[in-house]
Amino acid sequence: MRSKFFFIAIMIVFAVALVNASSPRVLAQEGELQVVDEVVAQINDDVITLSRLKRETRERVEALKQNGMTDQQALAEVAKKQPELIAILINEQLLLQKGKELDLANDVEAAVNSRMLEIAREQGITSIEKLDQALRENKLDPVAIRQTMRAEMMKQAVLQQEVDRPLYFRFSTDEVKKYFEAHKDKFRKPETVTLSEIYLSSNNKDDAAVKARATELVTQLRAGADFGALAAANSEREKNGVRTAPQDKGRVGTFDTPSLRDDIAVAVKNIKAGGVTDVIKTPEGYQILRVDERTPAGTAATFNDNQVREAMMFERQAKEREDFLQKLRNEAFIKVSDSYKDAVEPFLKLTTSTSAKTAEKNDNKKKP
């Protein structure tokens, strides 16, 4: 089985982009500057390099392959969306710059340290130093992981401070009450499901064989086999390096159905209490779920100011965040290289007048 730290790396590295703050130039002999990397885009004083774009491309290809695509399918999908990827990287760089401007670095660093401590505790490791050592032993770079977490947390901190929080408090008391009256279905107690699982890892194994084993277990369960016994004997979920199923018989917990991951929600949607799902593919292997219990949704709506404000905020969040990013783009100096310019600029939606004005301002800064 692949190391228990592999999932940490997948979760962090595939979820977000590594921030590359290094210069695209190095010193050659006799002090001569030699270009060693191509600049794909300049964003104010920062650049996105071709090497970074290639790395981001590789990571997205690997993520798609983990979700079941072939290498050829994943490469084609990522290549098709390359202009959008460059635009995403530009947005991310603008958020990082805004975070620096807002002086959020200390808060973000504290959050990174807190998360690393959580990971250490989850893995049964007693110190950050030992966690770093364990990551290195598993060929993972703790510095790169922290850098990735730092960038992602900075972006989220900026969006929460500059967009989400002001939006949350923008609604008046009357607006909140009117929204509640018009959307009472959203504020009824949701249906809940209690789930148990059998999890089979496919890391360093023949994937087809693991899937076949999972399918065989589903057949046995639907023929009346005891779920807890099969989970205890077969499930490979671990905590602190120890299989948990011999103790908990595969029990996972109780969840509001609207909060379930999309693939799990679909899998359990029509499963009655006591039934099991078909085999579910995960990035690390295969999962079988049993619905232990279902509790129907409530019939009466309950008013809670915080919950209503959150619902109103989430409803408007995507547009508000995009408007904020558009403002950042319009106020920034952004120059995409000629090789990518025509394909990327439609995603940036920059106005000519704003771009020209910003470019002129930056050119003036360079003049003696």
CSV table of C-alpha atoms in Angstrom, one decimal:
chain,number,residue,atom,x,y,z
A,1,MET,CA,0.0,0.0,0.0
A,2,ARG,CA,1.3,3.5,-0.8
A,3,SER,CA,2.2,5.6,2.2
A,4,LYS,CA,-0.5,7.2,4.3
A,5,PHE,CA,1.1,10.5,3.5
A,6,PHE,CA,0.3,10.2,-0.2
A,7,PHE,CA,-3.3,11.4,0.4
A,8,ILE,CA,-2.0,14.5,2.1
A,9,ALA,CA,0.1,15.4,-0.9
A,10,ILE,CA,-2.8,14.7,-3.3
A,11,MET,CA,-5.2,16.8,-1.3
A,12,ILE,CA,-2.8,19.8,-1.1
A,13,VAL,CA,-0.8,19.7,-4.3
A,14,PHE,CA,-3.7,18.8,-6.7
A,15,ALA,CA,-6.1,21.2,-5.0
A,16,VAL,CA,-3.9,24.3,-5.4
A,17,ALA,CA,-1.0,25.7,-7.4
A,18,LEU,CA,2.5,25.9,-6.1
A,19,VAL,CA,3.6,29.6,-5.9
A,20,ASN,CA,6.8,30.2,-7.8
A,21,ALA,CA,8.4,33.4,-6.6
A,22,SER,CA,11.8,32.8,-8.2
A,23,SER,CA,13.1,35.0,-11.0
A,24,PRO,CA,13.1,33.6,-14.6
A,25,ARG,CA,16.8,34.6,-14.9
A,26,VAL,CA,20.1,33.4,-13.5
A,27,LEU,CA,23.6,34.9,-13.5
A,28,ALA,CA,25.9,33.6,-16.2
A,29,GLN,CA,29.7,34.0,-16.4
A,30,GLU,CA,31.1,37.5,-15.9
A,31,GLY,CA,27.8,38.8,-14.5
A,32,GLU,CA,25.8,38.4,-17.8
A,33,LEU,CA,22.1,37.7,-17.4
A,34,GLN,CA,20.9,34.6,-19.2
A,35,VAL,CA,17.2,33.9,-19.8
A,36,VAL,CA,16.4,30.3,-18.7
A,37,ASP,CA,12.6,30.5,-18.7
A,38,GLU,CA,9.9,32.0,-20.8
A,39,VAL,CA,7.5,34.5,-19.3
A,40,VAL,CA,3.9,33.6,-20.1
A,41,ALA,CA,2.4,36.6,-18.4
A,42,GLN,CA,3.4,39.6,-16.3
A,43,ILE,CA,1.1,40.7,-13.5
A,44,ASN,CA,2.3,43.9,-11.9
A,45,ASP,CA,5.8,43.0,-10.6
A,46,ASP,CA,5.3,39.2,-10.8
A,47,VAL,CA,5.5,36.8,-13.6
A,48,ILE,CA,4.0,33.4,-14.6
A,49,THR,CA,6.7,31.4,-16.3
A,50,LEU,CA,6.5,28.6,-18.8
A,51,SER,CA,8.0,26.1,-16.4
A,52,ARG,CA,5.3,26.9,-13.8
A,53,LEU,CA,2.6,26.5,-16.5
A,54,LYS,CA,4.0,23.1,-17.4
A,55,ARG,CA,4.1,22.1,-13.8
A,56,GLU,CA,0.5,23.2,-13.3
A,57,THR,CA,-0.4,21.2,-16.5
A,58,ARG,CA,1.2,18.1,-15.2
A,59,GLU,CA,-0.5,18.3,-11.8
A,60,ARG,CA,-3.9,18.7,-13.5
A,61,VAL,CA,-3.3,15.8,-15.8
A,62,GLU,CA,-2.4,13.6,-12.8
A,63,ALA,CA,-5.5,14.7,-11.0
A,64,LEU,CA,-7.7,13.8,-14.0
A,65,LYS,CA,-6.0,10.4,-14.3
A,66,GLN,CA,-6.7,9.8,-10.6
A,67,ASN,CA,-10.4,10.3,-11.4
A,68,GLY,CA,-10.3,7.7,-14.1
A,69,MET,CA,-9.2,9.4,-17.3
A,70,THR,CA,-6.5,7.8,-19.5
A,71,ASP,CA,-3.3,9.7,-20.0
A,72,GLN,CA,-4.3,10.7,-23.5
A,73,GLN,CA,-7.8,11.9,-22.4
A,74,ALA,CA,-6.3,13.9,-19.5
A,75,LEU,CA,-3.7,15.6,-21.7
A,76,ALA,CA,-6.3,16.5,-24.3
A,77,GLU,CA,-8.7,17.9,-21.6
A,78,VAL,CA,-6.0,20.0,-20.0
A,79,ALA,CA,-4.6,21.3,-23.3
A,80,LYS,CA,-8.1,22.3,-24.3
A,81,LYS,CA,-8.4,24.5,-21.2
A,82,GLN,CA,-4.8,25.9,-21.2
A,83,PRO,CA,-5.9,29.5,-21.8
A,84,GLU,CA,-8.4,29.3,-18.9
A,85,LEU,CA,-5.6,27.8,-16.7
A,86,ILE,CA,-3.4,30.8,-17.5
A,87,ALA,CA,-6.2,33.2,-16.6
A,88,ILE,CA,-6.7,31.3,-13.3
A,89,LEU,CA,-3.0,31.6,-12.5
A,90,ILE,CA,-3.3,35.4,-13.2
A,91,ASN,CA,-6.2,35.6,-10.8
A,92,GLU,CA,-4.3,33.7,-8.2
A,93,GLN,CA,-1.3,35.9,-8.5
A,94,LEU,CA,-3.5,39.0,-8.0
A,95,LEU,CA,-5.0,37.5,-4.9
A,96,LEU,CA,-1.6,36.8,-3.5
A,97,GLN,CA,-0.5,40.4,-4.2
A,98,LYS,CA,-3.7,41.7,-2.5
A,99,GLY,CA,-3.0,39.5,0.5
A,100,LYS,CA,0.5,41.0,0.9
A,101,GLU,CA,-1.0,44.5,0.5
A,102,LEU,CA,-3.6,43.7,3.3
A,103,ASP,CA,-0.7,42.5,5.6
A,104,LEU,CA,-2.3,39.0,6.0
A,105,ALA,CA,0.9,37.1,6.0
A,106,ASN,CA,1.2,36.6,9.8
A,107,ASP,CA,-2.4,35.3,10.1
A,108,VAL,CA,-1.9,33.0,7.2
A,109,GLU,CA,1.4,31.6,8.6
A,110,ALA,CA,-0.3,30.9,11.9
A,111,ALA,CA,-3.1,29.0,10.0
A,112,VAL,CA,-0.5,27.0,8.0
A,113,ASN,CA,1.3,26.0,11.3
A,114,SER,CA,-2.0,25.1,12.8
A,115,ARG,CA,-3.0,22.8,9.9
A,116,MET,CA,0.4,21.1,9.9
A,117,LEU,CA,-0.1,20.4,13.6
A,118,GLU,CA,-3.5,18.9,12.8
A,119,ILE,CA,-2.0,16.7,10.1
A,120,ALA,CA,0.7,15.5,12.6
A,121,ARG,CA,-1.9,14.6,15.2
A,122,GLU,CA,-4.1,12.8,12.6
A,123,GLN,CA,-1.1,10.7,11.6
A,124,GLY,CA,-0.1,10.0,15.3
A,125,ILE,CA,3.0,12.0,15.0
A,126,THR,CA,4.2,14.0,18.1
A,127,SER,CA,6.0,17.0,16.6
A,128,ILE,CA,6.3,19.1,13.4
A,129,GLU,CA,9.9,18.0,13.1
A,130,LYS,CA,8.9,14.3,13.0
A,131,LEU,CA,6.2,15.1,10.5
A,132,ASP,CA,8.7,16.8,8.2
A,133,GLN,CA,11.0,13.8,8.6
A,134,ALA,CA,8.2,11.4,7.7
A,135,LEU,CA,7.2,13.5,4.7
A,136,ARG,CA,10.8,13.5,3.4
A,137,GLU,CA,11.0,9.7,3.9
A,138,ASN,CA,8.0,9.4,1.7
A,139,LYS,CA,9.6,11.6,-0.9
A,140,LEU,CA,7.4,14.7,-0.2
A,141,ASP,CA,8.9,18.1,0.3
A,142,PRO,CA,7.5,19.8,3.5
A,143,VAL,CA,8.7,23.2,2.3
A,144,ALA,CA,6.8,22.8,-0.9
A,145,ILE,CA,3.7,21.6,0.9
A,146,ARG,CA,3.8,24.6,3.3
A,147,GLN,CA,4.3,26.9,0.3
A,148,THR,CA,1.2,25.5,-1.4
A,149,MET,CA,-0.9,25.7,1.7
A,150,ARG,CA,0.3,29.2,2.4
A,151,ALA,CA,-0.7,30.3,-1.1
A,152,GLU,CA,-4.2,28.7,-0.9
A,153,MET,CA,-4.9,30.1,2.5
A,154,MET,CA,-3.8,33.5,1.5
A,155,LYS,CA,-6.2,33.5,-1.5
A,156,GLN,CA,-9.1,32.3,0.7
A,157,ALA,CA,-8.3,34.9,3.4
A,158,VAL,CA,-8.4,37.7,0.8
A,159,LEU,CA,-11.7,36.6,-0.6
A,160,GLN,CA,-13.2,36.1,2.8
A,161,GLN,CA,-12.1,39.5,4.1
A,162,GLU,CA,-12.8,41.5,1.0
A,163,VAL,CA,-15.9,39.8,-0.4
A,164,ASP,CA,-17.6,37.3,1.9
A,165,ARG,CA,-17.6,39.2,5.1
A,166,PRO,CA,-18.8,42.5,3.7
A,167,LEU,CA,-21.5,40.6,1.8
A,168,TYR,CA,-22.6,38.8,4.9
A,169,PHE,CA,-23.2,42.0,6.9
A,170,ARG,CA,-24.6,43.9,3.9
A,171,PHE,CA,-28.1,42.5,4.3
A,172,SER,CA,-30.6,44.4,6.5
A,173,THR,CA,-32.7,42.7,9.1
A,174,ASP,CA,-35.8,43.2,6.9
A,175,GLU,CA,-34.0,41.6,3.9
A,176,VAL,CA,-33.0,38.6,6.0
A,177,LYS,CA,-36.6,38.1,7.2
A,178,LYS,CA,-38.1,38.5,3.7
A,179,TYR,CA,-35.6,36.0,2.3
A,180,PHE,CA,-36.5,33.5,5.0
A,181,GLU,CA,-40.2,33.8,4.3
A,182,ALA,CA,-39.6,33.3,0.6
A,183,HIS,CA,-37.3,30.4,0.9
A,184,LYS,CA,-38.5,28.4,3.9
A,185,ASP,CA,-37.7,25.1,2.2
A,186,LYS,CA,-34.0,25.9,2.7
A,187,PHE,CA,-34.4,26.2,6.5
A,188,ARG,CA,-36.1,22.9,7.3
A,189,LYS,CA,-34.1,20.3,9.0
A,190,PRO,CA,-32.5,18.2,6.1
A,191,GLU,CA,-32.7,14.5,5.6
A,192,THR,CA,-29.8,12.7,7.2
A,193,VAL,CA,-28.1,9.4,6.5
A,194,THR,CA,-25.9,7.2,8.7
A,195,LEU,CA,-23.2,5.4,6.6
A,196,SER,CA,-20.7,2.6,7.0
A,197,GLU,CA,-18.0,1.8,4.4
A,198,ILE,CA,-15.7,-0.9,3.1
A,199,TYR,CA,-12.7,0.8,1.5
A,200,LEU,CA,-10.1,-1.0,-0.7
A,201,SER,CA,-6.9,0.8,-1.7
A,202,SER,CA,-5.6,0.4,-5.2
A,203,ASN,CA,-2.2,2.1,-4.5
A,204,ASN,CA,0.6,0.0,-5.9
A,205,LYS,CA,-1.9,-2.7,-6.8
A,206,ASP,CA,-3.6,-4.0,-9.9
A,207,ASP,CA,-6.6,-1.6,-10.2
A,208,ALA,CA,-8.7,-4.1,-12.1
A,209,ALA,CA,-8.1,-6.7,-9.5
A,210,VAL,CA,-9.1,-4.3,-6.6
A,211,LYS,CA,-12.2,-3.3,-8.5
A,212,ALA,CA,-13.1,-6.9,-9.1
A,213,ARG,CA,-12.7,-7.7,-5.3
A,214,ALA,CA,-14.9,-4.7,-4.4
A,215,THR,CA,-17.6,-5.9,-6.9
A,216,GLU,CA,-17.4,-9.4,-5.3
A,217,LEU,CA,-17.9,-7.9,-1.9
A,218,VAL,CA,-21.0,-6.0,-3.1
A,219,THR,CA,-22.4,-9.3,-4.4
A,220,GLN,CA,-21.8,-11.0,-1.1
A,221,LEU,CA,-23.4,-8.2,0.9
A,222,ARG,CA,-26.5,-8.2,-1.3
A,223,ALA,CA,-26.8,-11.9,-0.8
A,224,GLY,CA,-27.0,-11.4,3.0
A,225,ALA,CA,-23.4,-11.3,4.2
A,226,ASP,CA,-22.7,-9.4,7.4
A,227,PHE,CA,-21.5,-6.0,6.6
A,228,GLY,CA,-19.6,-5.4,9.8
A,229,ALA,CA,-17.7,-8.7,9.5
A,230,LEU,CA,-16.7,-8.1,5.9
A,231,ALA,CA,-15.6,-4.6,6.8
A,232,ALA,CA,-13.5,-5.8,9.7
A,233,ALA,CA,-11.9,-8.4,7.4
A,234,ASN,CA,-11.4,-6.3,4.3
A,235,SER,CA,-11.7,-2.5,4.8
A,236,GLU,CA,-8.3,-0.8,4.6
A,237,ARG,CA,-9.2,2.7,6.1
A,238,GLU,CA,-6.5,3.7,8.5
A,239,LYS,CA,-6.1,6.1,11.4
A,240,ASN,CA,-2.6,6.7,12.9
A,241,GLY,CA,-1.4,3.9,10.7
A,242,VAL,CA,-3.8,1.3,12.1
A,243,ARG,CA,-6.8,-0.2,10.4
A,244,THR,CA,-10.0,1.1,12.0
A,245,ALA,CA,-12.6,-1.4,10.7
A,246,PRO,CA,-11.8,-4.2,13.1
A,247,GLN,CA,-13.0,-1.8,15.9
A,248,ASP,CA,-15.7,0.3,14.3
A,249,LYS,CA,-17.0,-2.3,11.7
A,250,GLY,CA,-16.7,0.4,9.0
A,251,ARG,CA,-19.0,2.9,10.6
A,252,VAL,CA,-18.4,6.4,9.1
A,253,GLY,CA,-21.0,8.6,10.7
A,254,THR,CA,-24.3,10.6,10.2
A,255,PHE,CA,-24.5,13.3,7.5
A,256,ASP,CA,-27.0,15.8,6.2
A,257,THR,CA,-27.7,14.6,2.6
A,258,PRO,CA,-27.2,18.0,1.1
A,259,SER,CA,-23.7,18.2,2.4
A,260,LEU,CA,-22.6,14.9,0.9
A,261,ARG,CA,-20.0,14.8,-1.8
A,262,ASP,CA,-21.7,14.7,-5.2
A,263,ASP,CA,-20.7,11.2,-6.2
A,264,ILE,CA,-21.7,9.8,-2.8
A,265,ALA,CA,-25.0,11.7,-2.8
A,266,VAL,CA,-25.8,10.1,-6.2
A,267,ALA,CA,-24.7,6.7,-5.0
A,268,VAL,CA,-26.8,6.6,-1.8
A,269,LYS,CA,-29.8,8.6,-3.2
A,270,ASN,CA,-32.1,5.6,-3.7
A,271,ILE,CA,-30.6,3.2,-1.2
A,272,LYS,CA,-32.9,2.2,1.6
A,273,ALA,CA,-31.7,1.6,5.1
A,274,GLY,CA,-29.7,-1.6,5.2
A,275,GLY,CA,-28.9,-1.4,1.5
A,276,VAL,CA,-25.4,-1.0,-0.1
A,277,THR,CA,-24.2,1.1,-3.0
A,278,ASP,CA,-22.5,-0.1,-6.1
A,279,VAL,CA,-18.7,0.2,-6.1
A,280,ILE,CA,-17.6,3.9,-5.9
A,281,LYS,CA,-14.3,4.9,-7.5
A,282,THR,CA,-12.1,7.2,-5.4
A,283,PRO,CA,-8.7,8.7,-6.1
A,284,GLU,CA,-7.0,6.1,-3.9
A,285,GLY,CA,-9.1,3.0,-4.5
A,286,TYR,CA,-12.7,1.8,-4.3
A,287,GLN,CA,-15.5,2.3,-1.7
A,288,ILE,CA,-18.7,0.5,-0.8
A,289,LEU,CA,-21.2,2.3,1.4
A,290,ARG,CA,-24.1,0.9,3.4
A,291,VAL,CA,-27.0,3.1,4.4
A,292,ASP,CA,-27.4,2.2,8.1
A,293,GLU,CA,-30.2,4.6,8.7
A,294,ARG,CA,-32.2,7.4,7.1
A,295,THR,CA,-34.0,10.2,8.9
A,296,PRO,CA,-36.5,12.2,6.8
A,297,ALA,CA,-36.3,15.9,6.4
A,298,GLY,CA,-38.3,18.1,8.9
A,299,THR,CA,-41.5,19.8,7.9
A,300,ALA,CA,-41.2,23.0,9.9
A,301,ALA,CA,-38.8,25.9,8.9
A,302,THR,CA,-36.8,27.4,11.7
A,303,PHE,CA,-35.5,31.0,11.5
A,304,ASN,CA,-31.8,31.5,12.4
A,305,ASP,CA,-30.3,34.9,11.4
A,306,ASN,CA,-26.8,33.4,10.8
A,307,GLN,CA,-28.1,30.6,8.7
A,308,VAL,CA,-30.3,32.9,6.5
A,309,ARG,CA,-27.4,35.3,6.0
A,310,GLU,CA,-25.1,32.5,5.0
A,311,ALA,CA,-27.7,31.2,2.5
A,312,MET,CA,-28.0,34.7,1.1
A,313,MET,CA,-24.2,35.1,0.9
A,314,PHE,CA,-23.6,31.8,-0.8
A,315,GLU,CA,-26.3,32.6,-3.3
A,316,ARG,CA,-24.4,35.7,-4.4
A,317,GLN,CA,-20.9,34.7,-3.6
A,318,ALA,CA,-19.7,33.5,-7.0
A,319,LYS,CA,-20.8,36.7,-8.7
A,320,GLU,CA,-19.4,38.9,-6.0
A,321,ARG,CA,-16.0,37.1,-6.0
A,322,GLU,CA,-15.8,37.4,-9.8
A,323,ASP,CA,-16.6,41.1,-9.7
A,324,PHE,CA,-13.9,41.5,-7.1
A,325,LEU,CA,-11.4,39.6,-9.3
A,326,GLN,CA,-12.4,41.7,-12.3
A,327,LYS,CA,-11.7,44.9,-10.3
A,328,LEU,CA,-8.3,43.5,-9.4
A,329,ARG,CA,-7.6,42.7,-13.1
A,330,ASN,CA,-8.8,46.1,-14.3
A,331,GLU,CA,-6.5,47.9,-11.8
A,332,ALA,CA,-3.5,45.8,-12.5
A,333,PHE,CA,-0.8,45.8,-15.2
A,334,ILE,CA,-1.3,42.5,-17.0
A,335,LYS,CA,0.7,41.6,-20.1
A,336,VAL,CA,0.2,38.2,-21.7
A,337,SER,CA,2.9,37.1,-24.1
A,338,ASP,CA,2.0,37.1,-27.8
A,339,SER,CA,2.0,33.3,-27.9
A,340,TYR,CA,-1.0,33.1,-25.5
A,341,LYS,CA,-2.5,36.6,-25.7
A,342,ASP,CA,-5.4,36.0,-28.1
A,343,ALA,CA,-6.6,32.9,-26.4
A,344,VAL,CA,-6.2,34.2,-22.8
A,345,GLU,CA,-7.5,37.8,-23.0
A,346,PRO,CA,-11.2,36.8,-23.5
A,347,PHE,CA,-11.1,35.2,-20.0
A,348,LEU,CA,-9.6,38.3,-18.5
A,349,LYS,CA,-12.3,40.6,-19.9
A,350,LEU,CA,-10.1,43.7,-19.6
A,351,THR,CA,-11.2,47.0,-21.0
A,352,THR,CA,-8.8,48.6,-23.5
A,353,SER,CA,-8.9,51.9,-21.8
A,354,THR,CA,-8.1,50.4,-18.4
A,355,SER,CA,-5.3,48.3,-19.7
A,356,ALA,CA,-3.8,51.2,-21.6
A,357,LYS,CA,-4.0,53.5,-18.6
A,358,THR,CA,-2.4,51.0,-16.3
A,359,ALA,CA,0.4,50.2,-18.9
A,360,GLU,CA,1.1,54.0,-19.2
A,361,LYS,CA,1.3,54.4,-15.5
A,362,ASN,CA,3.8,51.5,-15.2
A,363,ASP,CA,5.8,52.9,-18.1
A,364,ASN,CA,6.0,56.2,-16.4
A,365,LYS,CA,7.3,54.6,-13.3
A,366,LYS,CA,10.3,53.3,-15.3
A,367,LYS,CA,11.2,56.7,-16.7
A,368,PRO,CA,14.0,58.5,-14.9
